[in-house]
Structures are given as C-alpha cells and as structure tokens.
Amino acid sequence: MQKMSNTEYDWLGEVGKTVTHSLVTTFGLDFLLLEDKKGGDVNTIHNVRNGVWATDAEKEKYENIEKYDSDSYHKDRNYIAKGREDKTTQQAGELEDKYRSTSMGVHEKRQLDHVVSSHEIHYDAGRVLADIDGINLANKDTNFASTIAYINNKKSNKPIQEFVDELPEMIISKKESVSNNEKKIESMPESTPEQRHKKQVVADKIRKEKKHIEELESVDTVAMLKADEQARQSYNKEVAKAYYSSSKFFKGTVTAAANKGVAMGARQAIGLVLAEIWFELKEALPTVYRNHKDIFVFDAFWEDVKNTLSAVLERVKLRFNDVLSTFKDSFIGGVLASISTTLLNIVFTSGKLVGKLIRESWNNLVQAMKLVFFNPQKLAFGDLMREVTRIILASVSTIIGVAINQHLVTVVTIPFGTEIAAFLSALFIGLFTVGTGYFLDHSPMMKKLWDFLNSMKDKYEATLDFMKEANAEINRYATELARIEFNLDVNELQLLTDNLSLATSESDRSIILKNEVEKRNIELPFEMGNSESTKSWLQAKFNSKK
C-alpha cells in the first residue's frame, strides 16, 4: 500500500472544511438557536434555593408568596398535640431535651421548637417549587424538639448551625455584662429606699444573666447539630420526593429535552447545508469572475449564476440523507445533553460553559455510540476503533475550542473581538481535528495497532463463526441422513412428515426425530438431546478438518 506523503495530503482543504463547519455550527448558529443558561433549562430544588431559576413563572410565584404568619404555624393541631404530649412526659420526668442531651426538669420552663424553623420553611424556595404546604411540613414529628424556653428564644428562627456558631459569642457577651454589672453594683449607694430598689434591680439582673449563662453553657452542640441533621434530612427528602416525582418536573424535563434536541438537530443540519453551499460557491465564484471580468454580458452571467445555483442544489441533494442522519443524531445528542444537565443541577449549579460543553460532548458521543453498537458500515474491529477514536478526539477538540472561545471573548475586547475569538477557536478545532485524524490514519505506529486489532476477533464473533460452522455441518449431516434408506413404507413416511410439519418448536422436532432414530436402531456419532455430546462431536469434526 502506497503511503501518502505530507505534500499529497490536502491539509489546507481539510482544515478549511473543519473550520467552516465549526464557524457555522458551534460559533455561528448557537446564538440563534441555542441559549445556554446558568443552571440549565429545568428548575431544580438545589438551584432555586441558590437563587437560580430556569423559568420566570416559578421565580415570580416565589417572589409573590404570602407573608410569614407565625400564628398559623404555631396553632397547627399537630403542634398543639405534640406540646401537650411533651408536657405530660415532662411531668413524669421522662422528657428528653434534645438540645442539652438531658432529661428536662419538672419545673423547667419548656417550649416546643421547630428544629428547622417554620420561618425558614415558609421562605424555602425548594418547598415553594414543590408546591407543598409549609405548615404541614414544619409540624411533622421529625421536626419537633422540646427544650428550655431561653434556648428556644435565643435560637428563634435561626438555622441551628448559625445558632451554634454564635453561641460562644453569646456566652462571652453575657459574661461581660455580668462583670460590668458586678462592678457597677459595688459603687451603688443604698441610703434611700429608691437607691436600694435600683441596686436590687441590678442584682436581679446579675442573677438572671448568670442563670442564662448556665443554660447556654449546658447546650450540647453536637447533639443539637445531630438533631438538625436528622430533621433537615427528613425535610429535604420529603421536598425532593414531592417535586422530582411530580408531573411538573417530568413535563419540564421532557419539554426542555425535546426543545434542546430539535435546536441541536436544526443547528447541525442547517450548518451542514450552509457549509455545502459555501464549498460549492467557493469553487464556482472564481470561475464566474474570470469568465466575465473582461467582457460582461448579462445573459451569459445569468446563465453562469443559474448553473452555479443548480450545482449548489445538486450538492445539497446528494447530502440529503446525511442531513437527515445529522439531524437525528444531533437531536438524540441534544436530548441526552439536556437530561444530563438537569440531573447535574439536582446536585450543583452548572454554569453556561458547562452546559455548552455537555451539549457539544453528547453531540459527538452519540455518533461514537452509534458506531460501536450498530457498526452500520460493518467495519472490522480495528477500523471501528479507529473511527471511534477519531470521533472522541474531535469531541475533545471541540470542548477545548469552546473553552478557548469563552476565554478569548473576555480578553479580546477590541472591535470585532467576538468574531476574532470565534475564528481563532474554530481554527484550533480545525488544526487539532485534522492533525489527530492524519495521525490516526497515517502514523506507522497507529497502522500497526489497527492491523493488530483487525486480526483479532472478539468472543461474540468467534461464537458466531462457530455457530455458522456448526449449522453448516449439521445441514451436511442431515443431507446424508436423508439419503439413508429408512425402510419406511409410504404411509409411515407421510406420518413422519406430517408430525414434523405440525411440530411448533425445535424441541418438539428433536423429540420426534429421536423417537424415530431409536425405533429404527439408527446409530449416530453423538447422543441426541445431549448438547455436550453434540458439541464434542462437532468440535472433533472441525479439528479433523484443520
């Protein structure tokens, strides 16, 4: 096989085709047909809790929710019932204070706390997105914890993590207040009843603050955080289950996937058509110019224009099946990209660049998977791996090119900076794609690899070949059996034929033949009905032919 030299390979033409296609699709039609948004096209609980909305309707609904009403949450019948239950348990000396890891004293002032505060639940964008009633969610048994009144009041509507973080500063502040008041009380006069009253007020304040310090220091922060983790886990699980199993999420996901698929299919198909039109015009326009640059005759010029347009149309017609195939593959890639982006945004918020990279990756991966699973050209294993590698490397070049483009757009701020960034990015894609393609096709090392892989057969091909040979050998042996004189009269032969034709499965036919063989005392080189015996005989026959 004659090797193609670097001079024979049309580097300029191949790079030009790849650059043109990239400019038209990835950097040209994207802004018209596709809009990559931060967080994707489907609302997720994670995103809305971080202020990222996929739809204006859901954002507006959240911004217009009713104002928080504490009474409606604390007058819920489940809240009242739990409070009465805990009161009875406290009087029996068996009520656990989850925030202090101790049993609550009979005479301690108790309050029932929403572990995840009702205020937080009311304004939780995830809950609003899932369309769940906040009052019912807040007043689940898993979200209740009884503790002493002062701790509950200091926690208020804060998340427990925030309360725990502020707790040391609270204690320090209280101690400083006690210290200042103790110094103050030492210098206070007590000659008159009024002075003694004022001094008593300060003394009461000191005593009260010392009790508060004692109560704050009794908080078991580990236990408190564990209670918050358990309550929050149960709460988030219920919100997630309600939303991600809802028709709203399903409809949003399907609609976004279909829209992205159509847009991607249209982008690639239109891009292919436009590229073919440009290639034809690029070849024809110089000829038209040369024909009419000296003497311009409109009729002749118009004839050349019509011929050029006709050639363009024919070129597009020849690629019609490719256009349809491109639309179909890109549609599937767009759907998978949209679903992948949505799933990722359940866990974290994706940026615009991430969404674009996922989309471009799936567009090429679909082609690779199509080759691997269907192998429409019936390529040998090595050739198949070469084409799959080519597609993967093209995908890598596109991903890097897109990343370069995003960076250049922010750096090249001169006039036409966006266009320059697009050209440089497309040029990189063209050089990388053509360079790696040339390496895969013409590198001696890669040729040896492809030839080695082509010489191999995977286990499925080997099994298929074995079955083909086995089937041919069985057919040959059946033909020989057909020539044997069975010593049957016409009626017996007709009966055997009818039984075989009425059999509905290979198993039934096998039983009929086995009975007939035993009846006629026909000796076979294998045991009928025993697959291992048949396989051993076939293997022996094949080995004898080698």
Coordinates of C-alpha atoms in Angstrom, one line a residue:
M1 CA 0.0 0.0 0.0
Q2 CA 1.5 3.3 -1.1
K3 CA 1.9 5.8 1.7
M4 CA 0.5 9.3 1.4
S5 CA 3.1 12.0 2.0
N6 CA 2.5 15.2 3.8
T7 CA 2.6 17.1 0.5
E8 CA -0.1 14.8 -1.0
Y9 CA -2.4 15.3 1.9
D10 CA -4.7 18.3 1.4
W11 CA -4.1 19.9 4.8
L12 CA -5.4 23.3 3.8
G13 CA -8.6 21.8 2.3
E14 CA -9.3 19.6 5.3
V15 CA -8.6 22.3 7.8
G16 CA -10.8 24.7 5.8
K17 CA -13.7 22.3 5.8
T18 CA -13.5 21.7 9.6
V19 CA -13.0 25.4 10.4
T20 CA -16.0 26.3 8.2
H21 CA -18.2 23.7 9.8
S22 CA -17.2 24.9 13.3
L23 CA -17.8 28.5 12.5
V24 CA -21.2 27.8 11.1
T25 CA -22.4 25.5 13.8
T26 CA -20.6 25.8 17.2
F27 CA -19.9 29.5 16.9
G28 CA -22.3 30.7 14.3
L29 CA -25.8 29.3 14.8
D30 CA -25.6 28.8 18.6
F31 CA -26.6 32.3 19.4
L32 CA -29.7 32.0 17.2
L33 CA -30.9 28.5 18.1
L34 CA -29.5 27.7 21.5
E35 CA -29.3 29.5 24.7
D36 CA -27.1 28.1 27.4
K37 CA -28.3 29.3 30.8
K38 CA -26.7 29.1 34.2
G39 CA -28.4 26.2 36.0
G40 CA -29.9 24.7 32.8
D41 CA -33.4 24.8 31.4
V42 CA -35.2 22.9 34.2
N43 CA -35.8 24.2 37.7
T44 CA -34.2 22.1 40.5
I45 CA -34.5 22.4 44.2
H46 CA -30.8 23.0 44.6
N47 CA -30.8 25.8 42.1
V48 CA -33.8 27.7 43.3
R49 CA -32.5 27.6 46.8
N50 CA -29.4 29.4 45.5
G51 CA -31.5 32.0 43.6
V52 CA -31.1 30.4 40.1
W53 CA -34.4 30.0 38.3
A54 CA -34.9 28.3 34.9
T55 CA -38.4 29.9 34.4
D56 CA -39.7 33.3 35.1
A57 CA -43.1 31.9 36.2
E58 CA -41.6 29.9 39.1
K59 CA -39.4 32.9 40.1
E60 CA -42.4 35.2 40.1
K61 CA -44.5 32.7 42.1
Y62 CA -41.8 32.6 44.8
E63 CA -41.4 36.3 44.9
N64 CA -45.2 36.7 45.5
I65 CA -45.7 34.2 48.2
E66 CA -47.8 35.3 51.2
K67 CA -46.1 36.9 54.2
Y68 CA -44.9 34.6 57.0
D69 CA -47.6 34.3 59.8
S70 CA -46.1 32.8 62.9
D71 CA -49.5 32.1 64.5
S72 CA -50.7 29.9 61.6
Y73 CA -47.6 27.6 62.2
H74 CA -47.8 27.5 66.0
K75 CA -51.6 27.0 66.1
D76 CA -51.5 23.9 64.0
R77 CA -53.2 21.0 65.7
N78 CA -50.2 18.7 65.4
Y79 CA -48.0 21.3 67.1
I80 CA -50.5 21.7 69.9
A81 CA -50.9 18.0 70.3
K82 CA -47.2 17.4 70.5
G83 CA -46.9 20.2 73.1
R84 CA -49.5 18.5 75.3
E85 CA -47.8 15.2 74.9
D86 CA -44.4 16.6 75.9
K87 CA -45.9 18.4 78.9
T88 CA -47.3 15.0 80.2
T89 CA -43.9 13.4 79.6
Q90 CA -42.1 16.3 81.4
Q91 CA -44.3 16.0 84.4
A92 CA -43.4 12.3 84.5
G93 CA -39.7 13.3 84.5
E94 CA -39.1 11.5 81.2
L95 CA -38.9 14.3 78.6
E96 CA -35.6 14.5 76.7
D97 CA -34.1 17.9 75.9
K98 CA -32.5 17.2 72.6
Y99 CA -30.5 20.4 72.7
R100 CA -28.9 19.6 76.0
S101 CA -28.8 15.8 76.0
T102 CA -30.5 15.6 79.4
S103 CA -33.9 15.0 80.9
M104 CA -35.9 18.2 81.4
G105 CA -36.7 19.1 85.0
V106 CA -40.3 19.0 86.0
H107 CA -40.3 22.7 86.9
E108 CA -38.2 24.0 84.0
K109 CA -40.0 26.3 81.6
R110 CA -40.4 24.2 78.4
Q111 CA -41.0 25.3 74.8
L112 CA -41.6 23.2 71.7
D113 CA -39.2 24.2 68.9
H114 CA -39.3 23.6 65.2
V115 CA -35.8 22.2 64.6
V116 CA -35.9 23.6 61.0
S117 CA -37.6 26.9 61.9
S118 CA -41.1 27.5 60.5
H119 CA -39.8 30.8 59.2
E120 CA -37.1 29.1 57.1
I121 CA -39.5 26.5 55.8
H122 CA -42.0 29.2 54.8
Y123 CA -39.5 31.0 52.7
D124 CA -37.8 27.9 51.4
A125 CA -37.7 28.2 47.6
G126 CA -37.5 24.4 47.3
R127 CA -40.7 23.9 49.2
V128 CA -42.5 26.6 47.1
L129 CA -41.2 24.9 43.9
A130 CA -42.5 21.5 45.1
D131 CA -45.9 23.1 45.9
I132 CA -46.0 21.7 49.4
D133 CA -47.9 23.3 52.3
G134 CA -45.3 24.8 54.7
I135 CA -47.5 24.4 57.8
N136 CA -47.8 20.7 57.4
L137 CA -44.1 20.3 56.6
A138 CA -43.0 22.3 59.6
N139 CA -45.2 20.4 62.0
K140 CA -44.0 16.9 61.3
D141 CA -43.0 14.9 64.4
T142 CA -39.5 14.6 62.9
N143 CA -39.2 18.4 63.1
F144 CA -40.0 18.8 66.8
A145 CA -37.7 19.2 69.8
S146 CA -38.6 20.4 73.3
T147 CA -36.1 22.5 75.2
I148 CA -36.0 25.2 77.9
A149 CA -37.6 28.5 76.9
Y150 CA -34.4 30.7 77.0
I151 CA -32.5 28.5 74.5
N152 CA -35.5 28.3 72.2
N153 CA -36.0 32.1 72.3
K154 CA -32.3 32.7 71.6
K155 CA -32.4 30.3 68.6
S156 CA -35.6 32.0 67.3
N157 CA -35.8 31.5 63.6
K158 CA -32.1 30.9 63.0
P159 CA -30.8 27.7 61.5
I160 CA -29.2 25.6 64.2
Q161 CA -25.8 25.8 62.6
E162 CA -26.0 29.6 62.8
F163 CA -27.1 29.4 66.4
V164 CA -24.2 27.1 67.3
D165 CA -21.7 29.4 65.6
E166 CA -23.0 32.4 67.5
L167 CA -23.2 30.5 70.9
P168 CA -19.7 31.3 72.1
E169 CA -20.1 35.0 71.4
M170 CA -23.4 34.9 73.3
I171 CA -21.8 33.5 76.4
I172 CA -18.9 35.9 76.2
S173 CA -21.3 38.8 75.9
K174 CA -23.4 37.7 78.8
K175 CA -20.3 37.2 81.0
E176 CA -19.1 40.7 80.1
S177 CA -22.5 42.1 81.1
V178 CA -22.4 40.3 84.4
S179 CA -18.9 41.6 85.1
N180 CA -19.8 45.2 84.3
N181 CA -22.9 45.0 86.5
E182 CA -21.0 43.5 89.4
K183 CA -18.6 46.4 89.2
K184 CA -21.5 48.8 88.9
I185 CA -23.3 47.4 91.9
E186 CA -20.3 47.8 94.2
S187 CA -20.4 51.5 93.8
M188 CA -24.1 52.0 94.0
P189 CA -25.4 53.8 97.2
E190 CA -28.2 52.3 99.2
S191 CA -29.0 55.1 101.7
T192 CA -32.6 55.7 100.5
P193 CA -35.3 53.2 99.6
E194 CA -35.1 54.3 95.9
Q195 CA -31.3 53.7 95.8
R196 CA -31.8 50.3 97.4
H197 CA -34.5 49.5 94.9
K198 CA -32.2 50.4 92.0
K199 CA -29.4 48.3 93.4
Q200 CA -31.8 45.3 93.8
V201 CA -32.8 45.7 90.2
V202 CA -29.2 45.4 89.1
A203 CA -28.7 42.4 91.5
D204 CA -31.7 40.6 90.0
K205 CA -30.3 41.3 86.5
I206 CA -27.0 39.7 87.5
R207 CA -28.7 36.7 89.0
K208 CA -30.8 36.3 85.9
E209 CA -27.9 36.6 83.5
K210 CA -25.9 34.1 85.4
K211 CA -28.7 31.6 85.0
H212 CA -28.8 32.4 81.3
I213 CA -25.1 31.7 81.1
E214 CA -25.6 28.4 82.8
E215 CA -28.3 27.5 80.4
L216 CA -26.3 28.5 77.3
E217 CA -23.3 26.5 78.6
S218 CA -25.5 23.5 79.1
V219 CA -26.2 23.3 75.3
D220 CA -24.8 20.1 73.7
T221 CA -23.8 21.5 70.3
V222 CA -23.0 18.0 68.9
A223 CA -26.5 16.7 69.9
M224 CA -28.1 19.9 68.6
L225 CA -26.4 19.7 65.2
K226 CA -27.3 16.0 65.0
A227 CA -31.0 16.9 65.7
D228 CA -30.8 19.5 62.9
E229 CA -29.2 17.0 60.5
Q230 CA -31.9 14.4 61.1
A231 CA -34.8 16.9 60.9
R232 CA -33.3 18.6 57.8
Q233 CA -32.6 15.2 56.1
S234 CA -36.2 14.1 56.6
Y235 CA -37.5 17.5 55.4
N236 CA -35.3 17.6 52.3
K237 CA -36.2 14.1 51.4
E238 CA -39.9 14.9 51.5
V239 CA -39.5 18.0 49.4
A240 CA -37.3 16.2 46.9
K241 CA -39.7 13.3 46.6
A242 CA -42.7 15.6 46.1
Y243 CA -41.0 17.6 43.4
Y244 CA -38.9 15.1 41.5
S245 CA -41.9 12.6 41.3
S246 CA -44.3 15.4 40.2
S247 CA -45.7 15.9 36.7
K248 CA -44.3 19.5 36.8
F249 CA -40.7 18.2 36.9
F250 CA -41.4 15.5 34.4
K251 CA -43.1 17.9 32.0
G252 CA -40.3 20.4 32.4
T253 CA -37.6 17.8 31.8
V254 CA -39.3 16.4 28.7
T255 CA -40.1 19.8 27.2
A256 CA -36.6 21.1 27.8
A257 CA -35.0 17.9 26.3
A258 CA -37.3 18.0 23.2
N259 CA -36.6 21.7 22.6
K260 CA -32.8 21.2 23.0
G261 CA -32.9 18.1 20.8
V262 CA -34.7 20.0 18.0
A263 CA -32.4 23.0 18.3
M264 CA -29.3 20.8 18.2
G265 CA -30.6 18.9 15.3
A266 CA -31.5 22.0 13.4
R267 CA -28.2 23.6 14.2
Q268 CA -26.2 20.7 12.8
A269 CA -28.4 20.1 9.8
I270 CA -28.6 23.8 8.8
G271 CA -24.8 24.0 9.4
L272 CA -24.2 21.1 7.1
V273 CA -26.3 22.6 4.4
L274 CA -24.7 26.0 4.7
A275 CA -21.2 24.5 4.7
E276 CA -22.0 22.6 1.5
I277 CA -23.4 25.7 -0.1
W278 CA -20.2 27.6 0.8
F279 CA -17.9 24.9 -0.5
E280 CA -19.7 24.9 -3.9
L281 CA -19.8 28.7 -4.1
K282 CA -16.1 28.9 -3.2
E283 CA -15.3 26.7 -6.1
A284 CA -17.7 28.3 -8.6
L285 CA -17.3 32.0 -7.9
P286 CA -13.7 32.4 -9.1
T287 CA -14.7 30.8 -12.4
V288 CA -17.7 33.1 -12.8
Y289 CA -15.4 36.1 -12.1
R290 CA -12.8 35.0 -14.7
N291 CA -15.5 34.4 -17.3
H292 CA -16.9 38.0 -17.1
K293 CA -14.1 40.2 -15.7
D294 CA -13.2 41.4 -19.2
I295 CA -16.5 41.4 -21.1
F296 CA -19.7 41.4 -19.1
V297 CA -22.8 40.1 -20.9
F298 CA -25.8 39.8 -18.6
D299 CA -27.3 36.8 -20.3
A300 CA -24.1 34.8 -20.1
F301 CA -23.6 36.0 -16.5
W302 CA -27.1 34.9 -15.5
E303 CA -26.5 31.6 -17.2
D304 CA -23.4 31.0 -15.1
V305 CA -25.3 32.1 -11.9
K306 CA -28.1 29.6 -12.7
N307 CA -25.6 26.8 -13.3
T308 CA -23.8 27.6 -10.0
L309 CA -27.1 27.6 -8.1
S310 CA -28.1 24.4 -9.8
A311 CA -24.8 22.8 -8.8
V312 CA -25.3 24.0 -5.2
L313 CA -28.8 22.4 -5.2
E314 CA -27.4 19.2 -6.5
R315 CA -24.7 19.1 -4.0
V316 CA -27.2 19.6 -1.2
K317 CA -29.5 16.9 -2.7
L318 CA -26.6 14.5 -2.7
R319 CA -26.1 15.1 1.1
F320 CA -29.8 14.9 1.9
N321 CA -29.5 11.6 3.6
D322 CA -26.5 12.9 5.6
V323 CA -28.6 16.0 6.6
L324 CA -31.4 13.8 7.9
S325 CA -28.9 11.5 9.7
T326 CA -27.1 14.5 11.2
F327 CA -30.4 16.0 12.4
K328 CA -31.4 12.6 14.0
D329 CA -28.1 12.1 15.7
S330 CA -27.9 15.6 17.0
F331 CA -31.5 15.5 18.2
I332 CA -30.6 12.5 20.3
G333 CA -27.4 14.2 21.5
G334 CA -29.4 17.4 22.4
V335 CA -32.0 15.3 24.4
L336 CA -29.3 13.4 26.3
A337 CA -27.3 16.7 27.0
S338 CA -30.4 18.3 28.4
I339 CA -31.2 15.4 30.6
S340 CA -27.6 15.2 31.8
T341 CA -27.5 18.9 32.6
T342 CA -30.8 18.6 34.5
L343 CA -29.5 15.7 36.6
L344 CA -26.3 17.5 37.3
N345 CA -28.2 20.5 38.5
I346 CA -30.0 18.5 41.1
V347 CA -26.7 18.3 42.9
F348 CA -24.9 21.5 41.9
T349 CA -25.5 24.6 39.8
S350 CA -23.9 24.3 36.3
G351 CA -22.6 27.4 34.5
K352 CA -23.2 28.4 30.9
L353 CA -19.9 26.9 29.8
V354 CA -20.6 23.6 31.5
G355 CA -24.0 23.3 29.7
K356 CA -22.3 24.1 26.4
L357 CA -19.5 21.6 26.9
I358 CA -22.0 18.9 27.9
R359 CA -24.0 19.6 24.8
E360 CA -21.0 19.5 22.4
S361 CA -19.8 16.3 24.1
W362 CA -23.0 14.4 23.7
N363 CA -23.3 15.5 20.0
N364 CA -20.1 13.5 19.3
L365 CA -20.7 10.7 21.8
V366 CA -23.9 9.8 20.1
Q367 CA -22.0 9.2 16.8
A368 CA -19.4 7.1 18.7
M369 CA -22.1 5.0 20.4
K370 CA -23.9 4.6 17.0
L371 CA -20.7 3.2 15.5
V372 CA -20.0 0.9 18.5
F373 CA -23.4 -0.6 18.9
F374 CA -24.7 -0.7 15.3
N375 CA -21.5 -0.5 13.1
P376 CA -23.5 0.4 10.0
Q377 CA -20.5 0.2 7.7
K378 CA -19.6 -3.3 9.0
L379 CA -16.1 -2.2 9.8
A380 CA -13.5 -4.6 11.2
F381 CA -12.7 -4.2 14.8
G382 CA -9.5 -2.2 14.3
D383 CA -11.2 0.1 11.8
L384 CA -14.1 0.5 14.1
M385 CA -11.8 1.6 17.0
R386 CA -10.0 4.0 14.7
E387 CA -13.3 5.8 13.7
V388 CA -14.5 5.8 17.3
T389 CA -11.1 7.3 18.4
R390 CA -11.4 9.9 15.6
I391 CA -14.9 11.0 16.9
I392 CA -13.7 11.2 20.5
L393 CA -10.7 13.3 19.6
A394 CA -12.9 15.6 17.5
S395 CA -15.1 15.9 20.6
V396 CA -12.1 16.8 22.7
S397 CA -11.0 19.4 20.2
T398 CA -14.5 21.0 20.2
I399 CA -14.6 21.1 24.0
I400 CA -11.2 22.7 24.2
G401 CA -12.1 25.1 21.3
V402 CA -15.3 26.2 23.2
A403 CA -13.3 26.8 26.4
I404 CA -10.8 28.8 24.4
N405 CA -13.6 30.8 22.8
Q406 CA -15.1 31.6 26.2
H407 CA -11.7 32.9 27.5
L408 CA -10.9 34.9 24.3
V409 CA -14.3 36.6 24.4
T410 CA -13.5 38.1 27.7
V411 CA -9.9 39.0 26.7
V412 CA -10.2 40.3 23.2
T413 CA -12.3 43.5 23.8
I414 CA -11.4 45.3 20.6
P415 CA -14.0 45.8 17.8
F416 CA -15.0 42.5 16.2
G417 CA -13.4 40.8 19.2
T418 CA -16.2 38.2 19.3
E419 CA -15.7 37.3 15.7
I420 CA -11.9 37.1 16.1
A421 CA -12.4 34.8 19.1
A422 CA -14.7 32.6 17.1
F423 CA -12.3 32.3 14.2
L424 CA -9.3 31.5 16.4
S425 CA -11.3 28.9 18.3
A426 CA -12.6 27.3 15.1
L427 CA -9.0 27.4 13.7
F428 CA -7.8 25.5 16.7
I429 CA -10.6 22.9 16.3
G430 CA -9.7 22.5 12.6
L431 CA -6.0 22.1 13.2
F432 CA -6.5 19.7 16.2
T433 CA -9.1 17.6 14.4
V434 CA -7.3 17.3 11.1
G435 CA -3.9 16.8 12.8
T436 CA -5.2 13.9 15.1
G437 CA -7.1 12.5 12.1
Y438 CA -3.9 12.4 10.0
F439 CA -2.0 10.8 12.9
L440 CA -4.7 8.1 13.3
D441 CA -4.7 7.3 9.5
H442 CA -1.0 7.6 8.6
S443 CA 1.1 7.1 11.6
P444 CA 3.1 3.8 11.3
M445 CA 2.5 3.0 14.9
M446 CA -1.3 3.5 14.7
K447 CA -1.4 1.5 11.5
K448 CA 0.2 -1.4 13.3
L449 CA -2.3 -1.1 16.1
W450 CA -5.3 -1.0 13.7
D451 CA -3.9 -4.0 11.8
F452 CA -3.4 -5.9 15.0
L453 CA -7.0 -5.2 16.2
N454 CA -8.3 -6.1 12.8
S455 CA -6.6 -9.5 13.1
M456 CA -8.5 -10.2 16.4
K457 CA -12.0 -11.5 16.8
D458 CA -13.9 -10.8 20.0
K459 CA -15.7 -13.6 21.7
Y460 CA -19.0 -12.8 20.1
E461 CA -17.5 -13.0 16.6
A462 CA -15.8 -16.3 17.5
T463 CA -19.1 -17.7 18.8
L464 CA -20.9 -16.6 15.7
D465 CA -18.4 -18.2 13.4
F466 CA -18.6 -21.4 15.5
M467 CA -22.4 -21.5 15.2
K468 CA -22.2 -20.9 11.5
E469 CA -19.8 -23.8 11.0
A470 CA -21.9 -26.0 13.3
N471 CA -25.0 -25.1 11.4
A472 CA -23.3 -26.0 8.1
E473 CA -22.1 -29.3 9.5
I474 CA -25.5 -30.2 10.8
N475 CA -27.1 -29.4 7.5
R476 CA -24.5 -31.5 5.7
Y477 CA -25.1 -34.4 8.1
A478 CA -28.9 -34.0 7.7
T479 CA -28.5 -34.3 4.0
E480 CA -26.5 -37.5 4.4
L481 CA -29.2 -38.8 6.7
A482 CA -31.8 -38.0 4.1
R483 CA -30.1 -40.4 1.7
I484 CA -30.3 -43.3 4.1
E485 CA -32.8 -46.0 3.4
F486 CA -35.2 -45.8 6.4
N487 CA -37.2 -48.9 5.2
L488 CA -40.4 -46.9 5.6
D489 CA -43.5 -47.5 3.5
V490 CA -45.3 -44.5 2.0
N491 CA -47.8 -44.2 4.9
E492 CA -45.1 -44.3 7.6
L493 CA -43.1 -41.7 5.7
Q494 CA -46.1 -39.5 5.3
L495 CA -46.9 -39.8 9.0
L496 CA -43.3 -38.8 9.9
T497 CA -43.5 -35.8 7.5
D498 CA -46.9 -34.7 9.0
N499 CA -45.6 -34.9 12.6
L500 CA -42.5 -32.9 11.7
S501 CA -44.6 -30.2 9.9
L502 CA -47.0 -29.9 12.8
A503 CA -44.3 -29.5 15.4
T504 CA -44.3 -26.0 16.8
S505 CA -40.7 -25.8 18.1
E506 CA -37.3 -27.2 17.6
S507 CA -37.6 -29.1 20.8
D508 CA -40.7 -31.0 19.5
R509 CA -39.0 -31.8 16.2
S510 CA -36.0 -33.1 18.1
I511 CA -38.2 -35.5 20.2
I512 CA -39.9 -36.8 17.0
L513 CA -36.6 -37.5 15.3
K514 CA -35.1 -39.0 18.4
N515 CA -38.0 -41.5 18.7
E516 CA -37.7 -42.4 15.1
V517 CA -34.0 -43.0 15.3
E518 CA -34.4 -45.2 18.4
K519 CA -37.3 -47.0 16.7
R520 CA -35.2 -47.7 13.6
N521 CA -32.0 -48.5 15.6
I522 CA -30.0 -45.9 13.7
E523 CA -26.5 -45.4 15.1
L524 CA -25.5 -41.7 15.5
P525 CA -22.0 -40.4 16.2
F526 CA -23.5 -38.3 19.1
E527 CA -26.2 -38.7 21.7
M528 CA -29.4 -36.9 20.7
G529 CA -30.6 -34.4 23.3
N530 CA -27.2 -34.2 24.9
S531 CA -25.8 -30.8 23.9
E532 CA -22.3 -31.6 25.3
S533 CA -22.1 -34.8 23.2
T534 CA -23.2 -32.9 20.1
K535 CA -20.7 -30.1 20.8
S536 CA -17.9 -32.6 21.3
W537 CA -18.7 -34.3 18.0
L538 CA -18.8 -31.1 16.1
Q539 CA -15.5 -29.9 17.7
A540 CA -13.9 -33.2 16.7
K541 CA -15.1 -32.8 13.1
F542 CA -13.8 -29.2 12.9
N543 CA -10.4 -30.2 14.3
S544 CA -10.1 -33.1 11.9
K545 CA -10.5 -30.5 9.0
K546 CA -7.7 -28.3 10.2

